[in-house]
XYZ file of C-alpha atoms in Angstrom:
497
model
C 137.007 -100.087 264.636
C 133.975 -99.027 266.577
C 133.132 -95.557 266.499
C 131.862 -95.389 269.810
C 134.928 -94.517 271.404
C 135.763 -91.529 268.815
C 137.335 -88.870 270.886
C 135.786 -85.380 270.678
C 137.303 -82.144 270.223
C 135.865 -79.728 273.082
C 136.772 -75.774 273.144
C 140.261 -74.895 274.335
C 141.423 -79.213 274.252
C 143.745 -80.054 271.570
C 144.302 -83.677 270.147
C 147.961 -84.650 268.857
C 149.061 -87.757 267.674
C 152.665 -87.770 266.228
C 155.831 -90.662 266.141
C 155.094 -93.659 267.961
C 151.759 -92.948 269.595
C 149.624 -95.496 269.906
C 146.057 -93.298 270.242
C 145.655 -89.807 270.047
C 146.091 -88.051 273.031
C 144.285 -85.179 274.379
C 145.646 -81.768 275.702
C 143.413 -80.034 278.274
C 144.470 -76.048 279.537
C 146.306 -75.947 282.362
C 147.421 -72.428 284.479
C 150.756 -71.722 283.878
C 153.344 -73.101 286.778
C 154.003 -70.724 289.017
C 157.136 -68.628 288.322
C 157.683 -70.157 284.937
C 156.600 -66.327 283.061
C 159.073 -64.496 285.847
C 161.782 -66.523 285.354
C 161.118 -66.415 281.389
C 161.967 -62.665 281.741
C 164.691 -62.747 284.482
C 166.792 -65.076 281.976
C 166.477 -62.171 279.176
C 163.920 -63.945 276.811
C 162.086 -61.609 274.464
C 157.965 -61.080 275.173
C 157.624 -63.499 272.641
C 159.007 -66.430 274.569
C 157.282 -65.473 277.681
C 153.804 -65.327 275.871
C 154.689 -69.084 274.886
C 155.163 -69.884 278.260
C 151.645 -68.952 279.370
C 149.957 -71.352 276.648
C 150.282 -74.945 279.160
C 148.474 -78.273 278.863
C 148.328 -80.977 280.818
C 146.936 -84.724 279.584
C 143.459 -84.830 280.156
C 143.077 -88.420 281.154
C 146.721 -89.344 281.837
C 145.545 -93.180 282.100
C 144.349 -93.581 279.105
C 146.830 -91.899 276.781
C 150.060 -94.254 277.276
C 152.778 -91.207 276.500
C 155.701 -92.186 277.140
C 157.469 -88.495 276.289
C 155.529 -86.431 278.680
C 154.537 -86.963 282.566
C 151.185 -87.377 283.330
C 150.865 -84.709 285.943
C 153.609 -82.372 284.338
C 152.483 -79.454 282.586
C 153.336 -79.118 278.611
C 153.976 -76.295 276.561
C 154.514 -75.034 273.086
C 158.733 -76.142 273.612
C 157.997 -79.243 274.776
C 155.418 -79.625 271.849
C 157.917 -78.428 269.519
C 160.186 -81.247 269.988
C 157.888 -84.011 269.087
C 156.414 -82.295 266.011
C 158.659 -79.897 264.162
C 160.974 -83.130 263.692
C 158.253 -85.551 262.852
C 156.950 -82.956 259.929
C 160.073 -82.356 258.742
C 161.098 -86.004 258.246
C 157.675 -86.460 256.214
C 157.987 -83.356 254.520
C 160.787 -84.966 253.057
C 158.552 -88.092 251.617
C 159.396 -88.626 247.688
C 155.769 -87.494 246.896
C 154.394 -85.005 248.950
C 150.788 -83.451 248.468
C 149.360 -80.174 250.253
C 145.184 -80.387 250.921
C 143.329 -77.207 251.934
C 140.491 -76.245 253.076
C 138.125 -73.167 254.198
C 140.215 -73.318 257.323
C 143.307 -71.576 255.581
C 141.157 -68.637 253.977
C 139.570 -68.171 257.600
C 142.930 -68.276 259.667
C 144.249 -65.758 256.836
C 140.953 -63.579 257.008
C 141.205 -63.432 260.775
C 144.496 -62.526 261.036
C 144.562 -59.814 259.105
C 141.066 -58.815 260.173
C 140.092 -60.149 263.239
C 136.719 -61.848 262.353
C 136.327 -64.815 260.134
C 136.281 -65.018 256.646
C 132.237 -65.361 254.809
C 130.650 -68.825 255.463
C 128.419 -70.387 252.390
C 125.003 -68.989 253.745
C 122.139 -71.388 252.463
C 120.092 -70.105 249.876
C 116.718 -68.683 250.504
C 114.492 -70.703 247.961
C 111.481 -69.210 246.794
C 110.232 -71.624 244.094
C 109.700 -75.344 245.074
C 111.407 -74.792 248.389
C 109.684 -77.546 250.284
C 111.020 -80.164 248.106
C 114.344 -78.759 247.509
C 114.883 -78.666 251.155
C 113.339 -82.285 251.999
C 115.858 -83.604 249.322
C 118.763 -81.273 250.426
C 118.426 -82.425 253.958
C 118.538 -86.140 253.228
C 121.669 -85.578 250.967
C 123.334 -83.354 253.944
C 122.327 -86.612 256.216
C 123.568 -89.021 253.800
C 127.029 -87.164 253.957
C 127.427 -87.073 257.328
C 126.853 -83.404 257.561
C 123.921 -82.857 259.157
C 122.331 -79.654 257.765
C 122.709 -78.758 254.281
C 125.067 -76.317 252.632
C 124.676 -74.099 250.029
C 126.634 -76.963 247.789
C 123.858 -79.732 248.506
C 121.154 -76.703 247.594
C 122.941 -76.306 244.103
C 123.633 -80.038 243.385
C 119.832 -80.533 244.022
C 118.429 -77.688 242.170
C 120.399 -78.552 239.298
C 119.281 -81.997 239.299
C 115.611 -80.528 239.344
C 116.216 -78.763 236.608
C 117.274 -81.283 234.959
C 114.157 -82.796 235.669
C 112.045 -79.889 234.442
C 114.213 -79.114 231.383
C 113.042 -83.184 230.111
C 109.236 -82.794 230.825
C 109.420 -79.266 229.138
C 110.824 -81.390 225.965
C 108.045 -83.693 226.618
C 105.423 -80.881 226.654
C 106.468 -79.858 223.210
C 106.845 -82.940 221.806
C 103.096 -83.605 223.167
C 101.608 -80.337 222.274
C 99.886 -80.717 225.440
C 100.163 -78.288 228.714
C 102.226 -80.477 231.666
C 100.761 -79.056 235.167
C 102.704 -79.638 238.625
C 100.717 -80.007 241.476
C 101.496 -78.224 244.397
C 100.131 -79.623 247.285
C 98.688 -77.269 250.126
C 97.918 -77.568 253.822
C 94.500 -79.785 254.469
C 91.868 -77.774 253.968
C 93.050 -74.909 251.124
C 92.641 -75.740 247.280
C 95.953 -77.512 245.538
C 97.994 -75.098 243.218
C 98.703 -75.932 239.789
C 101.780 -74.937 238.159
C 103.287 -74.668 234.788
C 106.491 -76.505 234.690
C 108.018 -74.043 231.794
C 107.529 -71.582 234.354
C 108.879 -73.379 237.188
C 111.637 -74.024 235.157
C 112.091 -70.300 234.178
C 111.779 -69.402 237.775
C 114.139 -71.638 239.372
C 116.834 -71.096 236.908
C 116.472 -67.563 237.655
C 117.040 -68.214 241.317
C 119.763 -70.235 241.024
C 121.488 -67.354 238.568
C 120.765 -64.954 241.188
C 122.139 -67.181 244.242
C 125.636 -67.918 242.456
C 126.072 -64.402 241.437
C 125.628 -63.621 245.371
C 127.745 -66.658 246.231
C 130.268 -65.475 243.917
C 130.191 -61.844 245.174
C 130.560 -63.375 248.872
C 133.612 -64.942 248.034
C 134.905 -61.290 246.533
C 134.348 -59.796 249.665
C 136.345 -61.568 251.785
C 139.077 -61.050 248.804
C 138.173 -57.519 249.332
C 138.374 -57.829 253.134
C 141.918 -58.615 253.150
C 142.872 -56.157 250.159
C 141.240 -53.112 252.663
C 142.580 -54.427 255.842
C 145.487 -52.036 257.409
C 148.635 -52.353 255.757
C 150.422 -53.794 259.280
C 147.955 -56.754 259.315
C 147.430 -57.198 256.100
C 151.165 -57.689 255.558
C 151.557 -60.112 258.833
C 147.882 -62.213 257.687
C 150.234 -62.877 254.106
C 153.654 -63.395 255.808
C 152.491 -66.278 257.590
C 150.469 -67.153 254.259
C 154.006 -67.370 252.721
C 155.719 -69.011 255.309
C 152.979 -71.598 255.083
C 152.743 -72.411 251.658
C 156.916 -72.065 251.565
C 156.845 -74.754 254.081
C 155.807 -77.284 251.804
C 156.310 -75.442 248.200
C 160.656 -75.159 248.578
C 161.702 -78.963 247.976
C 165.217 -79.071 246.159
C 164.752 -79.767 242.383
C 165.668 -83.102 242.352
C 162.456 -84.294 244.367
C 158.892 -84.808 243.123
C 156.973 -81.617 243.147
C 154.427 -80.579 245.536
C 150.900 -81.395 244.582
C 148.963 -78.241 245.729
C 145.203 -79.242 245.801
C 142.210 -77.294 247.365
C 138.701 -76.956 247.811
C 138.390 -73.162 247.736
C 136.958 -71.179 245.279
C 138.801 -68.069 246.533
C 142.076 -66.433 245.249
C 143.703 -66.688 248.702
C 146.638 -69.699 247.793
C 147.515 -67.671 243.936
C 147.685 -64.251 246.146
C 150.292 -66.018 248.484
C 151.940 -67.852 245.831
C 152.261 -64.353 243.976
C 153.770 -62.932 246.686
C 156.600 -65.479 247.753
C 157.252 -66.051 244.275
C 155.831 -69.582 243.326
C 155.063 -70.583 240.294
C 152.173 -72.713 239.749
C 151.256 -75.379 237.821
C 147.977 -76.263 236.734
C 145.669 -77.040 233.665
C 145.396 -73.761 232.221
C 147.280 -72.878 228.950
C 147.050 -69.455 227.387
C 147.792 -65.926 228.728
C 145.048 -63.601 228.081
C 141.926 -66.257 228.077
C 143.671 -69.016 229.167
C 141.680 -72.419 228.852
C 141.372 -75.504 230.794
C 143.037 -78.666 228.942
C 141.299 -82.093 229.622
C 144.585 -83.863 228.893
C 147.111 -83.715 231.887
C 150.823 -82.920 230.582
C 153.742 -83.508 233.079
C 154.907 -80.056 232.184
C 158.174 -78.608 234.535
C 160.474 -75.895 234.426
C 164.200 -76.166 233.951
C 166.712 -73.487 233.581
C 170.348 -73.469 232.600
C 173.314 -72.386 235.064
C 175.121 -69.611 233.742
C 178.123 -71.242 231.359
C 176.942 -74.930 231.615
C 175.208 -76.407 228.466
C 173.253 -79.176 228.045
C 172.514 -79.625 231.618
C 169.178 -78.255 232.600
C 167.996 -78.056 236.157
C 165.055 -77.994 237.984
C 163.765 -74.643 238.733
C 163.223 -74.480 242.507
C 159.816 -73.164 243.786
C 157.446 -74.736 241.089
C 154.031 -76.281 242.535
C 151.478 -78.436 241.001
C 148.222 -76.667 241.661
C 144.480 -77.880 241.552
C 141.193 -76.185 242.080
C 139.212 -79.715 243.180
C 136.095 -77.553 243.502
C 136.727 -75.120 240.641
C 136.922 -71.784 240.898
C 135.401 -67.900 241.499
C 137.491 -67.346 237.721
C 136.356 -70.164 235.812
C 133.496 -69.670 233.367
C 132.251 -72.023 230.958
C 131.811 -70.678 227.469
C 131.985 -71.694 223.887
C 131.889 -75.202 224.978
C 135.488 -74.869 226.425
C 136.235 -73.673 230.290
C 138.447 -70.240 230.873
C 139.480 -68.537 233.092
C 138.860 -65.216 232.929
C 140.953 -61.706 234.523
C 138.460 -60.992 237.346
C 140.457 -59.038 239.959
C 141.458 -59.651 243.429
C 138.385 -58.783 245.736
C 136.440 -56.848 242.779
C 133.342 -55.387 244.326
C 131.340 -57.433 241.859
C 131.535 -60.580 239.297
C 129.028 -59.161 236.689
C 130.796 -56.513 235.212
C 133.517 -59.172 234.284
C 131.218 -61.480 232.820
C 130.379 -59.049 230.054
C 133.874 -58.188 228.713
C 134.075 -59.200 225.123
C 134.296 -62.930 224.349
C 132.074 -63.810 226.658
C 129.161 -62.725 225.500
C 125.555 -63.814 226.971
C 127.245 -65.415 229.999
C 125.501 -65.707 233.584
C 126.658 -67.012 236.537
C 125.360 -70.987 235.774
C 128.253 -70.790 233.796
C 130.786 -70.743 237.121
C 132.706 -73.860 237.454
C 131.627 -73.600 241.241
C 131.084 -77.342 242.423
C 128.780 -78.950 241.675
C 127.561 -76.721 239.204
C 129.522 -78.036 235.852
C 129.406 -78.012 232.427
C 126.135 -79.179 231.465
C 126.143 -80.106 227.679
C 129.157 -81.712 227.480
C 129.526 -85.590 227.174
C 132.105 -86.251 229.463
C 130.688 -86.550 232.735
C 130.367 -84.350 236.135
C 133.153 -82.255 233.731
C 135.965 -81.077 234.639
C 135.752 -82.448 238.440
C 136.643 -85.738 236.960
C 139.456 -84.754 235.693
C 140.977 -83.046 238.705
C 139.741 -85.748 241.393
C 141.714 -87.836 238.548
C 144.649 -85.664 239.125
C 144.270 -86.107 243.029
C 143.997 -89.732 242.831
C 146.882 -90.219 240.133
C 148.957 -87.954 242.714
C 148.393 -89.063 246.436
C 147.697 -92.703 245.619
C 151.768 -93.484 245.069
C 154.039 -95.488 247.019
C 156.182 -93.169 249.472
C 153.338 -90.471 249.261
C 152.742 -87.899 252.670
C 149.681 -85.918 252.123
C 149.288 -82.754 254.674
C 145.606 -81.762 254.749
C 144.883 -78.041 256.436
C 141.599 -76.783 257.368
C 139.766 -79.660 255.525
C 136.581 -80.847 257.609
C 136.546 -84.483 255.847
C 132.903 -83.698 254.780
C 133.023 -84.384 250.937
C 133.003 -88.189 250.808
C 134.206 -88.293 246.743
C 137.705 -86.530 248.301
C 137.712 -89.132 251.609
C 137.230 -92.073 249.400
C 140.198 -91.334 247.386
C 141.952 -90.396 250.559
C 141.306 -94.348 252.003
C 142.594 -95.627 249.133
C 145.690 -94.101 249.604
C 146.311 -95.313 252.749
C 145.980 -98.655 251.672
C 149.731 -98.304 250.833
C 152.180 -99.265 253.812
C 154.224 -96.952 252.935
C 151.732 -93.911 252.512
C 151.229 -91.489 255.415
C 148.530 -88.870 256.178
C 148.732 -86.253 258.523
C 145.310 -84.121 259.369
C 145.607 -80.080 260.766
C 142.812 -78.361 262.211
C 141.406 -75.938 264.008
C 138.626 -77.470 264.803
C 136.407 -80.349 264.598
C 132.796 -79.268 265.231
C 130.824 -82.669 263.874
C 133.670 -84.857 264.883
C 134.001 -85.807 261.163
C 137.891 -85.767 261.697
C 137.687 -88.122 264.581
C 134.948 -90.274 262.615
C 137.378 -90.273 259.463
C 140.497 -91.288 261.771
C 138.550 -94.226 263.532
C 136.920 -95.457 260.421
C 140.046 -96.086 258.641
C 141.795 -98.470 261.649
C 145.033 -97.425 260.435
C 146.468 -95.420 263.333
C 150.774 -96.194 262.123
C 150.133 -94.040 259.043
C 148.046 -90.839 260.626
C 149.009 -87.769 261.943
C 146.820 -85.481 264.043
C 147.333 -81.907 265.313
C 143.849 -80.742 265.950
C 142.882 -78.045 268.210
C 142.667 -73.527 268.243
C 146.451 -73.826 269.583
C 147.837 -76.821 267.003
C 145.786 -76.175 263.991
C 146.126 -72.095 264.798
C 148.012 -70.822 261.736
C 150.223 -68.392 263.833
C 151.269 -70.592 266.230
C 151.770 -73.602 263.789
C 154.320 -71.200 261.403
C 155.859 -70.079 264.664
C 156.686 -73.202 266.883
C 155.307 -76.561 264.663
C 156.369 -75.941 260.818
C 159.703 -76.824 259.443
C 161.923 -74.344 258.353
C 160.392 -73.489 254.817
C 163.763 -74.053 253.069
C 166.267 -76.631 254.011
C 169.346 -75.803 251.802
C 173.115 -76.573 252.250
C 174.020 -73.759 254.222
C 171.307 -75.042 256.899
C 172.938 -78.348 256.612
C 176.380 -76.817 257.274
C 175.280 -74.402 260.136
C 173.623 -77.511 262.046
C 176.977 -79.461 261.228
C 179.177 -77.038 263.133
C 176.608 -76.622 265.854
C 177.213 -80.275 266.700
C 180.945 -80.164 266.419
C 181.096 -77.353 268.858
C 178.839 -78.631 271.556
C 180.032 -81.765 271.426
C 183.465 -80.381 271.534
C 182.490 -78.266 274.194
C 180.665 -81.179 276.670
C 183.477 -83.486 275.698
């Protein structure tokens, strides 16, 4: 499909693309209908209601976009939205496997909300040693990508491969008994620089140290952020956390778990999975140092109802969690990953790299991606084995997978993501609140496979507040639900009949 024709996202438009639609449509503002917020009020409606009546759109080129459940000079809102997507999720939500991807989108929309500013971004690092040819290669891998500028990932996964680099000629130095020189080259006109690659070396594994301790003690301060906010927002920023993650986590026991997965080093997810009472799932075994297992167990909770043996059921509210990118908690040490008790927004990582069985460990040993575990044989370890789990998870007949706040710009994660929609039966559906390189849009066009995508992009669809408000099903579906919605039927149709 050519990728001319990708639509882009511009501020305040908002691109949906639910049920039958053929292409995406997009949302423009419109002013609110006159007398639509007065009547609103006159009819008793709380503030709440009338606020949603002020947020209108109206399709922005009502030729192209073929809908045939809204008019094309009629004005829509967040009701009319409502009934075309709270339906749709709920049906998928209901999928036999059903994965949850997130991105830095969630942290931010949880960091704003209880804040009002947006959560830390990953500043690039200022490189002192080498810089010219860390950023010449950092830029061409960021162009590669389909990112444009580098991130403070690309600077990592090209440092360490030039230390790589270094740590072989410094072998070959003392193998040679001879000093190995690099030549620095300078402007025309001034004399070249010669430098000693065992200092290099020394020097640019020093910076790198330094940069993921401050990387690391980023990430803790927007853990802290939240943990300092006012109590009032604080407790509304992890409500809608909870409602969220509920959403998706409370499946009845006899379905297929949800497959939690994420890119974010932060603590944001475990805090709201603490708080509404999930229990996760992951690698991990142990209690006090517990440590990452390379083999993948299909471990599950069961309980047994009171005066019933022999009949164990599923516990309700269990989640199969992965880190994809690692995390702020995960050292390597001893040859063997842990994870070690580091606080919610501590005011800084050191201190907890010191406590007692971890001794002489820096910050190189973070699992933070790409930075892994560099003596062992198995390789890029342990991302292998969670993109494993990812794969072995999404790519499964009958498989929904819900991404939030993902951007699409790691192409190992997109790849697997294609694959699995090379099953008919396999269905995607994309949330965001923004697009800013149109890699969404890109990702969506690329693929050609419009029947088995779902788009709600935009500051009003991919808002958190407003999707746990109007869009998101109701977090638990249980028989009560059922039975309520049963005798609401029965007594309007007995009342129209």
């Amino acid at each position: 499909m050519s990728q001319g024709n990708v639509q882009t996202l511009r501020d305040g438009d908002q691109i949906i693309k639910t049920r039958d639609d053929i292409h995406p449509i997009v949302l423009t503002p419109a002013e609110p209908e006159e007398g639509n917020s007065s009547q609103g009020a006159s009819q008793g409606q709380d503030s709440q209601e009338t606020v949603n009546q002020e947020v209108r759109f109206k399709i922005k080129e009502p030729q192209k976009a073929n809908a045939s459940w809204a008019k094309s000079d009629g004005q829509i809102g967040p009701e009319k939205l409502r009934e075309r997507i709270e339906p749709w999720l709920t049906a998928l939500c209901q999928s036999e496997h059903l994965s949850l991807l997130v991105g830095s989108g969630l942290t931010h929309a949880v960091h704003t909300l209880a804040t009002g500013r947006p959560g830390p971004g990953m500043c690039p690092l200022n490189l002192k040693t080498l810089k010219v040819l860390v950023d010449r290669d950092v830029t061409a891998v960021a162009l590669k990508a389909g990112r444009g500028e580098g991130n403070f990932e690309d600077q990592v996964r090209v440092i360490n491969e030039l230390i790589r680099g270094l740590e072989i000629l410094t072998r070959l130095k003392n193998v040679c008994s001879e000093q190995l020189i690099l030549v620095k080259k300078q402007p025309s006109g001034e004399a070249e620089e010669l430098l000693d690659v065992e200092s290099v070396l020394n020097e640019l594994t020093k910076e790198l140290s330094e940069a993921l301790q401050s990387f690391a003690n980023s990430i803790l301060k927007a853990e802290n952020n939240l943990t300092a906010a006012n109590n009032a927002n604080r407790e509304r920023a992890l409500n809608y956390l909870v409602s969220f993650l509920l959403t998706f986590a409370t499946r009845a026991g006899t379905r297929d778990r949800l497959n939690l997965f994420t890119t974010n080093y932060d603590r944001f997810i475990e805090l709201g999975a603490d708080v509404a009472g999930l229990r996760l799932l992951d690698r991990f075994i142990g209690t006090i140092a517990p440590l990452f297992r390379a083999s993948r167990l299909d471990v599950d909770l069961h309980y047994n109802p009171p005066g019933i043996r022999g009949e164990p059921r599923y516990l309700e509210g269990v989640v199969r969690f992965t880190k994809l990118h690692g995390s702020l908690d995960w050292v390597y040490c001893e040859g063997e990953i842990r994870r070690i008790g580091l606080p919610f927004g501590a005011e800084d990582i050191e201190p907890f790299l010191k406590a007692p069985g971890l001794e002489g460990i820096s910050p190189l040993q973070l699992i933070i991606y790409p930075n892994s575990a560099k003596d062992m044989e198995t390789l890029f370890y342990p991302y292998s084995e969670l993109f494993r789990d990812f794969a072995a998870a999404i790519c499964r007949p009958n498989s929904t997978l819900v991404s939030y706040g993902y951007s699409f710009g790691d192409e190992h994660i997109n790849r697997i993501v294609a694959d699995m929609l090379t099953i008919p039966s396999a269905h995607l559906v994309i949330i965001s609140y923004s697009d800013p390189l149109g890699r969404i849009m890109q990702f969506y066009e690329k693929l050609g496979r419009p029947a088995q995508m779902t788009l709600l992009l935009g500051n009003h669809l991919g808002d958190l507040k407003s999707l746990v408000d109007h869009y998101l099903p109701k977090p638990a579906i249980d028989r009560s639900m059922i039975r309520m919605a049963e005798l609401i039927r029965a007594r309007l149709g007995e009342a129209t009949s």
